[in-house]
Amino acid sequence: MERQHAGSSPRTPTGLSRYRTPLIAAGVVIVLAGGAFLFWSQEKAKKYDEAFKKGMALWKQGDAEHAVAPFRAAAQVDPRDPELWVMIGRAEGASGHADRASEAWEEALRQSPGYKPALFERGKETLGRHVARRIPPPVDGPDGWIPLRLQSADRVDGGADEARRLQADLKETVFHGPEFAQFARGADHLLAGRYRKASADLQGYVNVNAWDTTATALLGIAAHYAAHPDRAERALTEALSRRNEKGWLKVRAETRYLLGNTAGAREDYRDAGLEKEAEPLFARRIPPQGLILWLRADAGVDVA
């Protein structure tokens, strides 16, 4: 046999050895890409945390209007957190943007269906709109005096269905926290016409959530129909200092009328566009304290 010459071609690599260089190159690419992704993720989380914390700091300072921008900046970084959307809704609502608030809570529920804080906010704001639609005209037809209670849900378009939906939302949240449960009880009492009990529960909620404009207005409305015009006037004045609502003005006009503040009552009726409808009240004069006692007796409220 002839020997292989020393200068012959080297043996061709076999098995994995032939892929060594490409594998090393691919590994380097994966490591670099993984590092880049980790760096990007960390930077993203940092930007999110900074924006969210800035929004929360402004919110806790009572500056809801300026809290909106950092909250929304956080959502631009990462929109998946339902808590963030709840806070966006609260800040938008406290800034007088009810439509944007509702959209934010719906987004929270899209990100996390059944998320309790979002259900609560949606139910609460729906209750506010529902009660506003049930506020009666300035003068009760049968007796010509101030109405003593909200209109029946059946008297407004879709009112009964709306009441059931909002109560279902609030019911889902009662075990999420004591303040949610307290508000839900107050809502049930208010819708059922148990105004004294509604006032007590809503007051408890507002005591720890003073920022909540809708709840403050609902407290004022409940206190008014519970024949406590002084408490009602304070709560409604606070709510109206943050957001102007025709229904709230109308109820505060009634509280001022009962307290003997005729000029204030007339001004509120005028601002609510109800000056003409309320005129019969001013044609029949009765001492305010006597009218309050009459209202309490007629509403079944103990007079002490």
Tab-separated table of C-alpha atoms in Angstrom, residues 16-250:
chain	number	residue	atom	x	y	z
A	16	LEU	CA	-20.999	18.745	16.194
A	17	SER	CA	-17.476	19.939	15.665
A	18	ARG	CA	-18.398	21.294	12.253
A	19	TYR	CA	-21.023	23.603	13.897
A	20	ARG	CA	-18.786	24.867	16.701
A	21	THR	CA	-18.179	28.317	15.293
A	22	PRO	CA	-21.827	29.048	14.356
A	23	LEU	CA	-22.968	27.789	17.776
A	24	ILE	CA	-20.532	30.012	19.583
A	25	ALA	CA	-21.647	32.971	17.484
A	26	ALA	CA	-25.327	32.226	18.178
A	27	GLY	CA	-24.631	31.901	21.894
A	28	VAL	CA	-22.927	35.274	21.937
A	29	VAL	CA	-25.909	36.826	20.148
A	30	ILE	CA	-28.353	35.258	22.637
A	31	VAL	CA	-26.348	36.470	25.634
A	32	LEU	CA	-26.104	39.976	24.212
A	33	ALA	CA	-29.806	40.036	23.324
A	34	GLY	CA	-30.733	38.732	26.763
A	35	GLY	CA	-28.622	41.380	28.408
A	36	ALA	CA	-30.133	44.079	26.249
A	37	PHE	CA	-33.661	42.848	27.062
A	38	LEU	CA	-32.865	42.750	30.787
A	39	PHE	CA	-31.508	46.290	30.645
A	40	TRP	CA	-34.572	47.459	28.698
A	41	SER	CA	-36.922	45.750	31.168
A	42	GLN	CA	-35.178	47.322	34.139
A	43	GLU	CA	-35.283	50.760	32.549
A	44	LYS	CA	-38.962	50.287	31.735
A	45	ALA	CA	-39.770	49.243	35.301
A	46	LYS	CA	-37.787	52.211	36.616
A	47	LYS	CA	-39.695	54.686	34.431
A	48	TYR	CA	-43.012	53.106	35.445
A	49	ASP	CA	-42.198	53.247	39.160
A	50	GLU	CA	-41.015	56.841	38.955
A	51	ALA	CA	-44.164	58.002	37.154
A	52	PHE	CA	-46.526	56.012	39.374
A	53	LYS	CA	-44.879	57.213	42.597
A	54	LYS	CA	-44.980	60.812	41.391
A	55	GLY	CA	-48.686	60.478	40.639
A	56	MET	CA	-49.377	58.911	44.035
A	57	ALA	CA	-47.439	61.667	45.822
A	58	LEU	CA	-49.509	64.351	44.101
A	59	TRP	CA	-52.711	62.401	44.782
A	60	LYS	CA	-51.920	62.148	48.500
A	61	GLN	CA	-51.254	65.889	48.556
A	62	GLY	CA	-54.763	66.442	47.234
A	63	ASP	CA	-53.559	67.592	43.809
A	64	ALA	CA	-55.632	65.247	41.658
A	65	GLU	CA	-55.452	67.452	38.567
A	66	HIS	CA	-51.652	67.299	38.376
A	67	ALA	CA	-51.587	63.614	39.336
A	68	VAL	CA	-53.267	62.684	36.045
A	69	ALA	CA	-50.214	63.363	33.850
A	70	PRO	CA	-47.713	61.118	35.704
A	71	PHE	CA	-50.331	58.384	36.079
A	72	ARG	CA	-50.955	58.445	32.335
A	73	ALA	CA	-47.202	58.549	31.696
A	74	ALA	CA	-46.939	55.314	33.678
A	75	ALA	CA	-49.691	53.815	31.531
A	76	GLN	CA	-47.696	54.707	28.413
A	77	VAL	CA	-44.808	52.654	29.791
A	78	ASP	CA	-46.911	49.678	30.895
A	79	PRO	CA	-50.724	49.675	30.643
A	80	ARG	CA	-51.275	46.258	32.240
A	81	ASP	CA	-51.707	47.256	35.904
A	82	PRO	CA	-55.428	47.590	36.813
A	83	GLU	CA	-54.563	49.525	39.998
A	84	LEU	CA	-52.979	52.216	37.844
A	85	TRP	CA	-56.159	52.604	35.798
A	86	VAL	CA	-58.244	52.847	38.978
A	87	MET	CA	-56.017	55.697	40.148
A	88	ILE	CA	-56.231	57.377	36.742
A	89	GLY	CA	-60.017	57.197	37.017
A	90	ARG	CA	-60.036	58.617	40.526
A	91	ALA	CA	-57.759	61.485	39.555
A	92	GLU	CA	-59.763	62.245	36.401
A	93	GLY	CA	-63.020	62.099	38.366
A	94	ALA	CA	-61.710	64.371	41.103
A	95	SER	CA	-60.589	66.792	38.373
A	96	GLY	CA	-64.111	66.980	36.970
A	97	HIS	CA	-63.665	64.617	34.010
A	98	ALA	CA	-66.339	62.005	34.699
A	99	ASP	CA	-66.244	60.512	31.196
A	100	ARG	CA	-62.482	59.969	31.291
A	101	ALA	CA	-62.817	58.453	34.756
A	102	SER	CA	-65.371	55.921	33.542
A	103	GLU	CA	-63.166	55.014	30.578
A	104	ALA	CA	-60.229	54.402	32.930
A	105	TRP	CA	-62.226	52.044	35.143
A	106	GLU	CA	-63.429	50.121	32.112
A	107	GLU	CA	-59.798	49.803	31.005
A	108	ALA	CA	-58.910	48.435	34.456
A	109	LEU	CA	-61.595	45.785	33.995
A	110	ARG	CA	-60.288	44.943	30.520
A	111	GLN	CA	-56.830	44.413	31.965
A	112	SER	CA	-58.176	42.407	34.920
A	113	PRO	CA	-61.842	41.320	34.623
A	114	GLY	CA	-63.587	41.363	37.986
A	115	TYR	CA	-61.009	43.672	39.588
A	116	LYS	CA	-62.806	44.750	42.764
A	117	PRO	CA	-61.646	48.388	43.101
A	118	ALA	CA	-62.668	49.069	39.494
A	119	LEU	CA	-66.078	47.460	40.022
A	120	PHE	CA	-66.518	49.609	43.123
A	121	GLU	CA	-65.666	52.851	41.338
A	122	ARG	CA	-67.924	51.985	38.422
A	123	GLY	CA	-70.806	51.110	40.748
A	124	LYS	CA	-70.307	54.221	42.868
A	125	GLU	CA	-70.238	56.625	39.943
A	126	THR	CA	-73.248	54.923	38.377
A	127	LEU	CA	-75.060	55.379	41.690
A	128	GLY	CA	-74.230	59.085	41.601
A	129	ARG	CA	-75.726	59.469	38.129
A	130	HIS	CA	-78.699	57.275	39.026
A	131	VAL	CA	-79.582	59.288	42.135
A	132	ALA	CA	-79.193	62.558	40.222
A	133	ARG	CA	-81.791	61.343	37.714
A	134	ARG	CA	-84.178	60.531	40.565
A	135	ILE	CA	-84.042	63.957	42.220
A	136	PRO	CA	-87.619	65.266	41.986
A	137	PRO	CA	-88.760	68.692	40.767
A	138	PRO	CA	-88.567	71.621	43.232
A	139	VAL	CA	-92.235	71.427	44.182
A	140	ASP	CA	-94.104	68.231	44.950
A	141	GLY	CA	-97.321	68.179	42.915
A	142	PRO	CA	-99.828	66.834	45.468
A	143	ASP	CA	-99.024	69.182	48.376
A	144	GLY	CA	-97.059	72.022	46.807
A	145	TRP	CA	-94.108	71.678	49.177
A	146	ILE	CA	-90.533	70.445	48.930
A	147	PRO	CA	-90.422	66.744	48.000
A	148	LEU	CA	-89.521	64.444	50.874
A	149	ARG	CA	-87.818	61.616	48.995
A	150	LEU	CA	-86.246	60.595	45.714
A	151	GLN	CA	-88.497	59.618	42.867
A	152	SER	CA	-89.073	55.925	42.322
A	153	ALA	CA	-86.550	54.198	40.067
A	154	ASP	CA	-89.462	53.199	37.824
A	155	ARG	CA	-90.135	56.880	37.114
A	156	VAL	CA	-86.877	57.354	35.196
A	157	ASP	CA	-85.949	55.695	31.923
A	158	GLY	CA	-84.163	52.409	32.610
A	159	GLY	CA	-83.916	53.279	36.287
A	160	ALA	CA	-84.786	49.870	37.726
A	161	ASP	CA	-82.277	48.031	35.514
A	162	GLU	CA	-79.611	50.607	36.227
A	163	ALA	CA	-80.157	50.225	39.978
A	164	ARG	CA	-79.782	46.452	39.722
A	165	ARG	CA	-76.548	46.739	37.727
A	166	LEU	CA	-74.892	49.176	40.087
A	167	GLN	CA	-75.937	47.163	43.133
A	168	ALA	CA	-74.436	44.056	41.508
A	169	ASP	CA	-71.121	45.904	41.037
A	170	LEU	CA	-71.087	47.107	44.640
A	171	LYS	CA	-72.099	43.712	45.998
A	172	GLU	CA	-69.023	42.155	44.361
A	173	THR	CA	-66.765	44.430	46.432
A	174	VAL	CA	-68.183	44.107	49.958
A	175	PHE	CA	-65.541	41.600	51.079
A	176	HIS	CA	-62.671	43.583	49.547
A	177	GLY	CA	-62.521	46.046	52.442
A	178	PRO	CA	-64.633	47.539	55.250
A	179	GLU	CA	-65.024	50.916	53.591
A	180	PHE	CA	-66.326	49.264	50.409
A	181	ALA	CA	-68.852	47.330	52.492
A	182	GLN	CA	-69.903	50.477	54.351
A	183	PHE	CA	-70.511	52.367	51.135
A	184	ALA	CA	-72.451	49.442	49.643
A	185	ARG	CA	-74.737	49.387	52.705
A	186	GLY	CA	-75.263	53.117	52.406
A	187	ALA	CA	-76.130	52.723	48.728
A	188	ASP	CA	-78.699	50.024	49.489
A	189	HIS	CA	-80.296	52.192	52.189
A	190	LEU	CA	-80.362	55.232	49.911
A	191	LEU	CA	-82.006	53.368	47.038
A	192	ALA	CA	-84.570	51.873	49.427
A	193	GLY	CA	-85.463	55.256	50.939
A	194	ARG	CA	-83.874	54.558	54.350
A	195	TYR	CA	-82.213	57.945	54.414
A	196	ARG	CA	-81.097	58.108	58.033
A	197	LYS	CA	-79.265	54.787	57.758
A	198	ALA	CA	-77.860	55.789	54.368
A	199	SER	CA	-76.546	59.032	55.824
A	200	ALA	CA	-74.764	57.226	58.660
A	201	ASP	CA	-73.029	54.698	56.401
A	202	LEU	CA	-72.073	57.244	53.759
A	203	GLN	CA	-70.678	59.541	56.453
A	204	GLY	CA	-68.463	56.708	57.668
A	205	TYR	CA	-67.129	56.166	54.146
A	206	VAL	CA	-66.538	59.874	53.499
A	207	ASN	CA	-64.698	60.249	56.810
A	208	VAL	CA	-61.850	58.134	55.409
A	209	ASN	CA	-62.280	59.130	51.739
A	210	ALA	CA	-62.705	62.885	51.890
A	211	TRP	CA	-61.411	63.168	48.304
A	212	ASP	CA	-64.468	61.352	46.934
A	213	THR	CA	-66.680	64.054	45.436
A	214	THR	CA	-69.507	61.764	44.331
A	215	ALA	CA	-69.745	60.085	47.731
A	216	THR	CA	-69.739	63.491	49.448
A	217	ALA	CA	-72.646	64.637	47.270
A	218	LEU	CA	-74.551	61.415	47.941
A	219	LEU	CA	-74.027	61.973	51.667
A	220	GLY	CA	-75.520	65.443	51.308
A	221	ILE	CA	-78.536	64.122	49.421
A	222	ALA	CA	-79.137	61.365	51.981
A	223	ALA	CA	-78.829	63.855	54.859
A	224	HIS	CA	-81.295	66.187	53.164
A	225	TYR	CA	-83.985	63.534	52.817
A	226	ALA	CA	-83.223	62.416	56.384
A	227	ALA	CA	-84.326	65.958	57.376
A	228	HIS	CA	-80.872	67.131	58.439
A	229	PRO	CA	-80.480	70.216	56.219
A	230	ASP	CA	-77.464	71.582	58.098
A	231	ARG	CA	-75.421	68.422	57.455
A	232	ALA	CA	-76.746	68.236	53.912
A	233	GLU	CA	-75.776	71.824	53.166
A	234	ARG	CA	-72.203	71.291	54.390
A	235	ALA	CA	-71.679	68.132	52.350
A	236	LEU	CA	-73.223	69.524	49.179
A	237	THR	CA	-71.255	72.761	49.434
A	238	GLU	CA	-68.055	70.717	49.657
A	239	ALA	CA	-69.032	68.604	46.642
A	240	LEU	CA	-70.054	71.634	44.602
A	241	SER	CA	-66.741	73.347	45.347
A	242	ARG	CA	-65.122	70.578	43.275
A	243	ARG	CA	-67.731	69.854	40.620
A	244	ASN	CA	-70.806	71.712	39.437
A	245	GLU	CA	-73.882	69.501	39.052
A	246	LYS	CA	-77.432	70.750	38.494
A	247	GLY	CA	-79.001	68.099	40.737
A	248	TRP	CA	-76.665	68.895	43.608
A	249	LEU	CA	-77.472	72.595	43.285
A	250	LYS	CA	-81.178	71.814	43.383
